C-alpha positions as a Python dict, from the first residue, in 0.01 Angstrom:
ca = {
    (1, 'M'): (0, 0, 0),
    (2, 'K'): (124, 340, -55),
    (3, 'S'): (139, 596, 217),
    (4, 'F'): (-193, 790, 268),
    (5, 'E'): (-358, 1073, 452),
    (6, 'F'): (-733, 994, 538),
    (7, 'A'): (-964, 1247, 687),
    (8, 'V'): (-1347, 1281, 630),
    (9, 'P'): (-1465, 1600, 822),
    (10, 'T'): (-1835, 1575, 707),
    (11, 'D'): (-2058, 1549, 1006),
    (12, 'V'): (-2269, 1218, 895),
    (13, 'L'): (-2642, 1204, 1080),
    (14, 'F'): (-2790, 882, 958),
    (15, 'G'): (-3144, 738, 997),
    (16, 'V'): (-3523, 839, 1019),
    (17, 'G'): (-3586, 1180, 1069),
    (18, 'Q'): (-3248, 1315, 1089),
    (19, 'E'): (-3327, 1621, 915),
    (20, 'N'): (-3508, 1754, 1219),
    (21, 'Q'): (-3175, 1831, 1343),
    (22, 'L'): (-3087, 2059, 1089),
    (23, 'A'): (-3230, 2397, 1292),
    (24, 'Q'): (-2990, 2336, 1599),
    (25, 'R'): (-2694, 2211, 1368),
    (26, 'L'): (-2709, 2497, 1127),
    (27, 'K'): (-2717, 2779, 1391),
    (28, 'P'): (-2329, 2809, 1416),
    (29, 'F'): (-2316, 2913, 1049),
    (30, 'G'): (-2541, 3211, 1035),
    (31, 'K'): (-2894, 3273, 944),
    (32, 'K'): (-2909, 3338, 571),
    (33, 'I'): (-2917, 2993, 391),
    (34, 'L'): (-2934, 2922, 19),
    (35, 'L'): (-3169, 2625, -45),
    (36, 'T'): (-3053, 2436, -383),
    (37, 'Y'): (-3253, 2178, -514),
    (38, 'G'): (-3334, 2003, -861),
    (39, 'G'): (-3639, 1940, -1078),
    (40, 'G'): (-3907, 1950, -805),
    (41, 'S'): (-3917, 1613, -658),
    (42, 'I'): (-3867, 1747, -322),
    (43, 'K'): (-4162, 1953, -358),
    (44, 'R'): (-4371, 1656, -470),
    (45, 'T'): (-4282, 1423, -207),
    (46, 'G'): (-4317, 1692, 87),
    (47, 'L'): (-3974, 1723, 161),
    (48, 'Y'): (-3940, 2065, 67),
    (49, 'D'): (-4234, 2189, 303),
    (50, 'R'): (-4079, 1995, 590),
    (51, 'I'): (-3755, 2125, 556),
    (52, 'K'): (-3847, 2489, 536),
    (53, 'D'): (-4078, 2425, 836),
    (54, 'I'): (-3784, 2314, 1023),
    (55, 'L'): (-3569, 2609, 932),
    (56, 'K'): (-3863, 2853, 950),
    (57, 'E'): (-3631, 3063, 1189),
    (58, 'Y'): (-3368, 3124, 902),
    (59, 'E'): (-3388, 3343, 576),
    (60, 'L'): (-3434, 3131, 303),
    (61, 'F'): (-3331, 3187, -32),
    (62, 'E'): (-3368, 2956, -315),
    (63, 'L'): (-3194, 2811, -636),
    (64, 'G'): (-3420, 2519, -807),
    (65, 'G'): (-3419, 2350, -1144),
    (66, 'I'): (-3060, 2220, -1088),
    (67, 'E'): (-2976, 1977, -1406),
    (68, 'P'): (-2914, 1613, -1391),
    (69, 'N'): (-2586, 1695, -1515),
    (70, 'P'): (-2538, 2052, -1326),
    (71, 'R'): (-2424, 2309, -1558),
    (72, 'V'): (-2207, 2604, -1507),
    (73, 'S'): (-2470, 2842, -1571),
    (74, 'S'): (-2650, 2728, -1268),
    (75, 'V'): (-2349, 2754, -1072),
    (76, 'N'): (-2315, 3137, -1160),
    (77, 'E'): (-2651, 3199, -1072),
    (78, 'G'): (-2645, 3070, -748),
    (79, 'A'): (-2310, 3229, -664),
    (80, 'R'): (-2478, 3544, -813),
    (81, 'I'): (-2758, 3475, -539),
    (82, 'C'): (-2502, 3396, -254),
    (83, 'R'): (-2306, 3731, -324),
    (84, 'E'): (-2616, 3973, -382),
    (85, 'N'): (-2800, 3826, -43),
    (86, 'Q'): (-2472, 3766, 180),
    (87, 'I'): (-2555, 3420, 242),
    (88, 'D'): (-2424, 3249, 508),
    (89, 'M'): (-2438, 2870, 403),
    (90, 'I'): (-2579, 2638, 131),
    (91, 'L'): (-2826, 2366, 190),
    (92, 'A'): (-2831, 2105, -84),
    (93, 'V'): (-3144, 1881, -101),
    (94, 'G'): (-3123, 1648, -358),
    (95, 'G'): (-2873, 1389, -529),
    (96, 'G'): (-2547, 1445, -634),
    (97, 'S'): (-2628, 1667, -921),
    (98, 'T'): (-2755, 1953, -692),
    (99, 'I'): (-2445, 1859, -429),
    (100, 'D'): (-2194, 1901, -701),
    (101, 'C'): (-2343, 2220, -801),
    (102, 'S'): (-2357, 2349, -474),
    (103, 'K'): (-2017, 2280, -367),
    (104, 'V'): (-1885, 2488, -686),
    (105, 'I'): (-2150, 2761, -576),
    (106, 'A'): (-1982, 2787, -249),
    (107, 'A'): (-1625, 2844, -411),
    (108, 'A'): (-1748, 3050, -648),
    (109, 'V'): (-1899, 3305, -440),
    (110, 'N'): (-1541, 3402, -349),
    (111, 'Y'): (-1444, 3421, -709),
    (112, 'E'): (-1575, 3737, -942),
    (113, 'G'): (-1554, 3565, -1280),
    (114, 'D'): (-1703, 3301, -1459),
    (115, 'A'): (-1730, 2985, -1244),
    (116, 'W'): (-1595, 2743, -1532),
    (117, 'D'): (-1262, 2910, -1458),
    (118, 'L'): (-1254, 2697, -1098),
    (119, 'V'): (-1354, 2415, -1279),
    (120, 'T'): (-1068, 2405, -1560),
    (121, 'G'): (-811, 2544, -1299),
    (122, 'K'): (-770, 2888, -1469),
    (123, 'A'): (-852, 3012, -1161),
    (124, 'Q'): (-770, 2858, -786),
    (125, 'I'): (-1040, 2774, -509),
    (126, 'T'): (-942, 2968, -220),
    (127, 'G'): (-1225, 2856, 28),
    (128, 'A'): (-1594, 2807, 11),
    (129, 'L'): (-1912, 2900, 205),
    (130, 'P'): (-2028, 2601, 469),
    (131, 'L'): (-2250, 2343, 290),
    (132, 'A'): (-2490, 2077, 452),
    (133, 'V'): (-2670, 1830, 245),
    (134, 'V'): (-2990, 1635, 272),
    (135, 'L'): (-2957, 1366, 35),
    (136, 'T'): (-3236, 1211, -155),
    (137, 'L'): (-3056, 971, -422),
    (138, 'A'): (-2782, 696, -334),
    (139, 'A'): (-2556, 743, -631),
    (140, 'T'): (-2243, 960, -656),
    (141, 'G'): (-2113, 982, -321),
    (142, 'S'): (-2072, 1325, -348),
    (143, 'E'): (-2220, 1381, 24),
    (144, 'M'): (-1933, 1278, 185),
    (145, 'D'): (-1636, 1384, -45),
    (146, 'C'): (-1467, 1701, -187),
    (147, 'A'): (-1509, 1684, -547),
    (148, 'A'): (-1759, 1761, -785),
    (149, 'V'): (-1824, 1725, -1161),
    (150, 'I'): (-1981, 2029, -1358),
    (151, 'S'): (-2097, 2068, -1738),
    (152, 'N'): (-2057, 2328, -1985),
    (153, 'A'): (-2321, 2310, -2241),
    (154, 'D'): (-2129, 2562, -2466),
    (155, 'T'): (-1810, 2378, -2483),
    (156, 'E'): (-1979, 2007, -2441),
    (157, 'E'): (-1735, 1980, -2163),
    (158, 'K'): (-1785, 1794, -1830),
    (159, 'L'): (-1484, 1819, -1602),
    (160, 'L'): (-1406, 1719, -1236),
    (161, 'V'): (-1257, 1963, -969),
    (162, 'G'): (-1200, 1901, -602),
    (163, 'H'): (-1070, 2099, -314),
    (164, 'P'): (-1060, 2024, 73),
    (165, 'A'): (-1268, 2307, 102),
    (166, 'L'): (-1559, 2165, -62),
    (167, 'Y'): (-1655, 1883, 181),
    (168, 'P'): (-2015, 1910, 329),
    (169, 'A'): (-2016, 2028, 702),
    (170, 'I'): (-2309, 1817, 776),
    (171, 'T'): (-2456, 1562, 566),
    (172, 'I'): (-2808, 1418, 662),
    (173, 'L'): (-2876, 1062, 533),
    (174, 'N'): (-3222, 948, 591),
    (175, 'P'): (-3332, 647, 398),
    (176, 'E'): (-3696, 757, 355),
    (177, 'N'): (-3594, 1030, 178),
    (178, 'T'): (-3523, 784, -126),
    (179, 'Y'): (-3833, 590, -113),
    (180, 'S'): (-3967, 796, -396),
    (181, 'V'): (-3672, 766, -628),
    (182, 'P'): (-3782, 606, -968),
    (183, 'S'): (-3669, 274, -1094),
    (184, 'Y'): (-3447, 365, -1374),
    (185, 'Q'): (-3256, 634, -1133),
    (186, 'T'): (-3224, 391, -827),
    (187, 'A'): (-3079, 125, -1092),
    (188, 'S'): (-2851, 422, -1240),
    (189, 'G'): (-2753, 507, -886),
    (190, 'S'): (-2655, 156, -792),
    (191, 'A'): (-2444, 123, -1123),
    (192, 'D'): (-2272, 452, -1027),
    (193, 'M'): (-2176, 366, -670),
    (194, 'M'): (-2070, 41, -761),
    (195, 'S'): (-1832, 187, -1047),
    (196, 'H'): (-1654, 417, -797),
    (197, 'V'): (-1561, 84, -624),
    (198, 'I'): (-1485, -94, -921),
    (199, 'E'): (-1242, 214, -1034),
    (200, 'S'): (-1043, 210, -737),
    (201, 'Y'): (-1035, -195, -705),
    (202, 'F'): (-883, -265, -1025),
    (203, 'D'): (-532, -122, -946),
    (204, 'Q'): (-179, -235, -947),
    (205, 'E'): (-120, -158, -575),
    (206, 'E'): (-150, -453, -346),
    (207, 'A'): (-413, -324, -74),
    (208, 'F'): (-554, -617, 96),
    (209, 'V'): (-784, -402, 345),
    (210, 'P'): (-909, -131, 113),
    (211, 'D'): (-996, -425, -146),
    (212, 'A'): (-1174, -663, 164),
    (213, 'I'): (-1391, -324, 202),
    (214, 'S'): (-1437, -246, -170),
    (215, 'E'): (-1579, -621, -232),
    (216, 'G'): (-1835, -616, 48),
    (217, 'L'): (-1961, -267, -87),
    (218, 'L'): (-2023, -423, -435),
    (219, 'R'): (-2213, -713, -260),
    (220, 'S'): (-2429, -496, -63),
    (221, 'A'): (-2520, -321, -394),
    (222, 'I'): (-2578, -633, -568),
    (223, 'K'): (-2785, -770, -306),
    (224, 'Y'): (-3024, -485, -211),
    (225, 'T'): (-3052, -289, -525),
    (226, 'P'): (-3305, -581, -642),
    (227, 'V'): (-3488, -536, -325),
    (228, 'A'): (-3502, -129, -364),
    (229, 'L'): (-3674, -191, -725),
    (230, 'A'): (-3929, -459, -611),
    (231, 'K'): (-4030, -301, -283),
    (232, 'P'): (-3953, 115, -321),
    (233, 'D'): (-3997, 143, 37),
    (234, 'D'): (-3815, -109, 193),
    (235, 'Y'): (-3613, 70, 463),
    (236, 'E'): (-3323, -171, 490),
    (237, 'A'): (-3263, -173, 142),
    (238, 'R'): (-3260, 193, 81),
    (239, 'A'): (-3031, 221, 421),
    (240, 'Q'): (-2769, -31, 280),
    (241, 'L'): (-2763, 136, -60),
    (242, 'M'): (-2736, 492, 84),
    (243, 'W'): (-2464, 431, 310),
    (244, 'T'): (-2296, 193, 39),
    (245, 'S'): (-2313, 536, -186),
    (246, 'S'): (-2151, 716, 89),
    (247, 'L'): (-1826, 475, 179),
    (248, 'A'): (-1791, 428, -220),
    (249, 'L'): (-1638, 767, -262),
    (250, 'N'): (-1543, 907, 76),
    (251, 'G'): (-1161, 771, -22),
    (252, 'L'): (-1172, 463, 217),
    (253, 'P'): (-1165, 217, -36),
    (254, 'T'): (-887, 390, -232),
    (255, 'T'): (-649, 434, 80),
    (256, 'G'): (-302, 310, -1),
    (257, 'K'): (-397, 289, -361),
    (258, 'N'): (-347, 514, -676),
    (259, 'F'): (-632, 737, -790),
    (260, 'A'): (-635, 631, -1186),
    (261, 'W'): (-969, 554, -1321),
    (262, 'S'): (-1086, 465, -1690),
    (263, 'C'): (-1444, 430, -1726),
    (264, 'H'): (-1536, 757, -1532),
    (265, 'Y'): (-1362, 991, -1798),
    (266, 'I'): (-1468, 792, -2079),
    (267, 'E'): (-1839, 807, -1963),
    (268, 'H'): (-1812, 1199, -1878),
    (269, 'E'): (-1738, 1254, -2238),
    (270, 'L'): (-2091, 1076, -2344),
    (271, 'S'): (-2296, 1259, -2113),
    (272, 'A'): (-2129, 1572, -2183),
    (273, 'H'): (-2212, 1518, -2550),
    (274, 'Y'): (-2552, 1357, -2517),
    (275, 'D'): (-2664, 1442, -2159),
    (276, 'I'): (-2732, 1081, -2078),
    (277, 'T'): (-2777, 943, -1714),
    (278, 'H'): (-2445, 914, -1562),
    (279, 'G'): (-2496, 584, -1375),
    (280, 'A'): (-2675, 434, -1704),
    (281, 'G'): (-2397, 532, -1941),
    (282, 'L'): (-2129, 341, -1671),
    (283, 'A'): (-2339, 52, -1666),
    (284, 'M'): (-2299, 2, -2010),
    (285, 'L'): (-1962, 105, -2052),
    (286, 'T'): (-1807, -106, -1779),
    (287, 'P'): (-1841, -462, -1888),
    (288, 'K'): (-1687, -367, -2216),
    (289, 'W'): (-1385, -182, -2052),
    (290, 'M'): (-1316, -500, -1838),
    (291, 'R'): (-1343, -714, -2158),
    (292, 'Y'): (-1108, -494, -2338),
    (293, 'V'): (-851, -465, -2029),
    (294, 'L'): (-857, -858, -1922),
    (295, 'S'): (-538, -1021, -2016),
    (296, 'E'): (-284, -1261, -1865),
    (297, 'D'): (-123, -933, -1672),
    (298, 'T'): (-480, -883, -1510),
    (299, 'V'): (-655, -1201, -1478),
    (300, 'D'): (-558, -1244, -1114),
    (301, 'K'): (-739, -931, -1009),
    (302, 'F'): (-1042, -998, -1260),
    (303, 'Y'): (-1046, -1332, -1112),
    (304, 'D'): (-1066, -1214, -715),
    (305, 'Y'): (-1334, -1014, -838),
    (306, 'A'): (-1546, -1275, -1001),
    (307, 'V'): (-1483, -1507, -693),
    (308, 'N'): (-1507, -1260, -393),
    (309, 'V'): (-1774, -1041, -515),
    (310, 'W'): (-2003, -1259, -749),
    (311, 'G'): (-1942, -1617, -563),
    (312, 'I'): (-1811, -1781, -867),
    (313, 'Q'): (-1681, -2122, -807),
    (314, 'P'): (-1288, -2106, -779),
    (315, 'S'): (-1124, -2299, -1051),
    (316, 'E'): (-769, -2369, -1217),
    (317, 'D'): (-911, -2165, -1516),
    (318, 'K'): (-854, -1848, -1411),
    (319, 'M'): (-939, -1707, -1726),
    (320, 'Q'): (-1279, -1855, -1757),
    (321, 'V'): (-1374, -1757, -1379),
    (322, 'A'): (-1259, -1398, -1481),
    (323, 'N'): (-1507, -1385, -1795),
    (324, 'Q'): (-1765, -1502, -1593),
    (325, 'G'): (-1720, -1241, -1321),
    (326, 'I'): (-1756, -984, -1629),
    (327, 'D'): (-2067, -1191, -1768),
    (328, 'A'): (-2241, -1143, -1393),
    (329, 'T'): (-2151, -783, -1407),
    (330, 'E'): (-2325, -708, -1756),
    (331, 'Q'): (-2631, -962, -1674),
    (332, 'F'): (-2653, -762, -1332),
    (333, 'F'): (-2694, -440, -1503),
    (334, 'I'): (-2969, -532, -1762),
    (335, 'Q'): (-3159, -723, -1520),
    (336, 'I'): (-3187, -413, -1322),
    (337, 'G'): (-3324, -228, -1626),
    (338, 'L'): (-3007, -36, -1741),
    (339, 'P'): (-2897, 1, -2126),
    (340, 'S'): (-2589, -259, -2246),
    (341, 'S'): (-2544, -59, -2556),
    (342, 'L'): (-2488, 282, -2709),
    (343, 'G'): (-2770, 208, -2947),
    (344, 'E'): (-3013, 216, -2672),
    (345, 'F'): (-2913, 579, -2602),
    (346, 'Q'): (-2932, 636, -2979),
    (347, 'I'): (-2570, 741, -3007),
    (348, 'D'): (-2402, 649, -3298),
    (349, 'D'): (-2017, 659, -3367),
    (350, 'S'): (-1978, 1009, -3543),
    (351, 'K'): (-1814, 1171, -3184),
    (352, 'F'): (-1585, 875, -3095),
    (353, 'E'): (-1260, 1002, -3201),
    (354, 'E'): (-1323, 1380, -3038),
    (355, 'M'): (-1453, 1214, -2721),
    (356, 'A'): (-1181, 952, -2726),
    (357, 'E'): (-902, 1212, -2741),
    (358, 'K'): (-1063, 1429, -2467),
    (359, 'A'): (-1109, 1135, -2245),
    (360, 'V'): (-764, 1047, -2273),
    (361, 'E'): (-628, 1384, -2219),
    (362, 'V'): (-836, 1490, -1932),
    (363, 'G'): (-840, 1138, -1762),
    (364, 'H'): (-464, 1093, -1811),
    (365, 'L'): (-553, 774, -1913),
    (366, 'G'): (-195, 672, -1997),
    (367, 'N'): (-168, 610, -1638),
    (368, 'A'): (-474, 401, -1583),
    (369, 'Y'): (-521, 40, -1428),
    (370, 'V'): (-445, -32, -1774),
    (371, 'P'): (-315, 218, -1985),
    (372, 'L'): (-536, 328, -2269),
    (373, 'T'): (-472, 558, -2577),
    (374, 'K'): (-711, 714, -2792),
    (375, 'E'): (-705, 444, -3028),
    (376, 'D'): (-786, 208, -2707),
    (377, 'V'): (-1081, 409, -2608),
    (378, 'I'): (-1230, 410, -2947),
    (379, 'A'): (-1219, 42, -2961),
    (380, 'I'): (-1400, 50, -2618),
    (381, 'L'): (-1661, 292, -2735),
    (382, 'K'): (-1699, 43, -3073),
    (383, 'M'): (-1755, -263, -2842),
    (384, 'C'): (-2067, -33, -2693),
    (385, 'L'): (-2272, -2, -3028),
}
């Protein structure tokens, strides 16, 4: 294992009714709050009214309509609201898109220019407003990490930005708030959290403990996703998925390892150009990437994955077992209702070269678990047709 520093400063309150603690917990941060949310589902479920009632002693401002792939235009609007009203903190109520947007709003308040400069690195993040989260979708893990992914519709880019100042101060994880999530989004969220774990699991570094944690998280998603799909108000299933989501990307599975991901950077190009659901794109892409990088050099890791995650019977034929694990991965995503080809998204090969070049550049895919060139990424995308 490599040397590492591990610190997650987010205060997590998990369980039924934990949002009721917000009124007391937010007092140290001030009285003016920007409430951020997405397309309005929190209003349909009644969570919006509950939050407003809980925070009736606070002065609330709002930014709704944050996109599923949050755009920098929403970030700039949120930062404007914060500056003009001297906002003390941000409360993000929603899933990863709302949280990611809110993180960059929190940082952009201190920057007078276009917030896209902070995403591209043209300008540096120097601090951020405090952020609290009420999570409504188990997927991205943004509720317990310091990163965000923002899209720019004008340039057709989707980029990752991170800074320690972006950690949420407080995160409310009430599984009941995910009961109303539609089946497709539930499945896509599970694919996303599984991909987070898979990206760090497949690594050249020997790291038994984080790998054992990763295998357990994957088994959790595999066990409880079908339960949540069959019975959306099953508290235990929703609870297990919610905690899996948070642990998958809070840094614990990557301790002592490299941060050299592959599939996410390729999928970012797909959702930047075609605005598809991130988790669904990962579900389609991940098994193809697995087949492409499976070789005599990587078979031992894929063998462990097949046996320890999917329960494939051990055998002397490691390549056969490895392929069975990949097959199981692909079939699981199909069984929970996710696409397995680009055709199901109505995406053709017209932008493959452009997307592959950008993925390699932005993701530094030459340093990935199995180094990938532009030609390799094109080949993987062709496997997805």
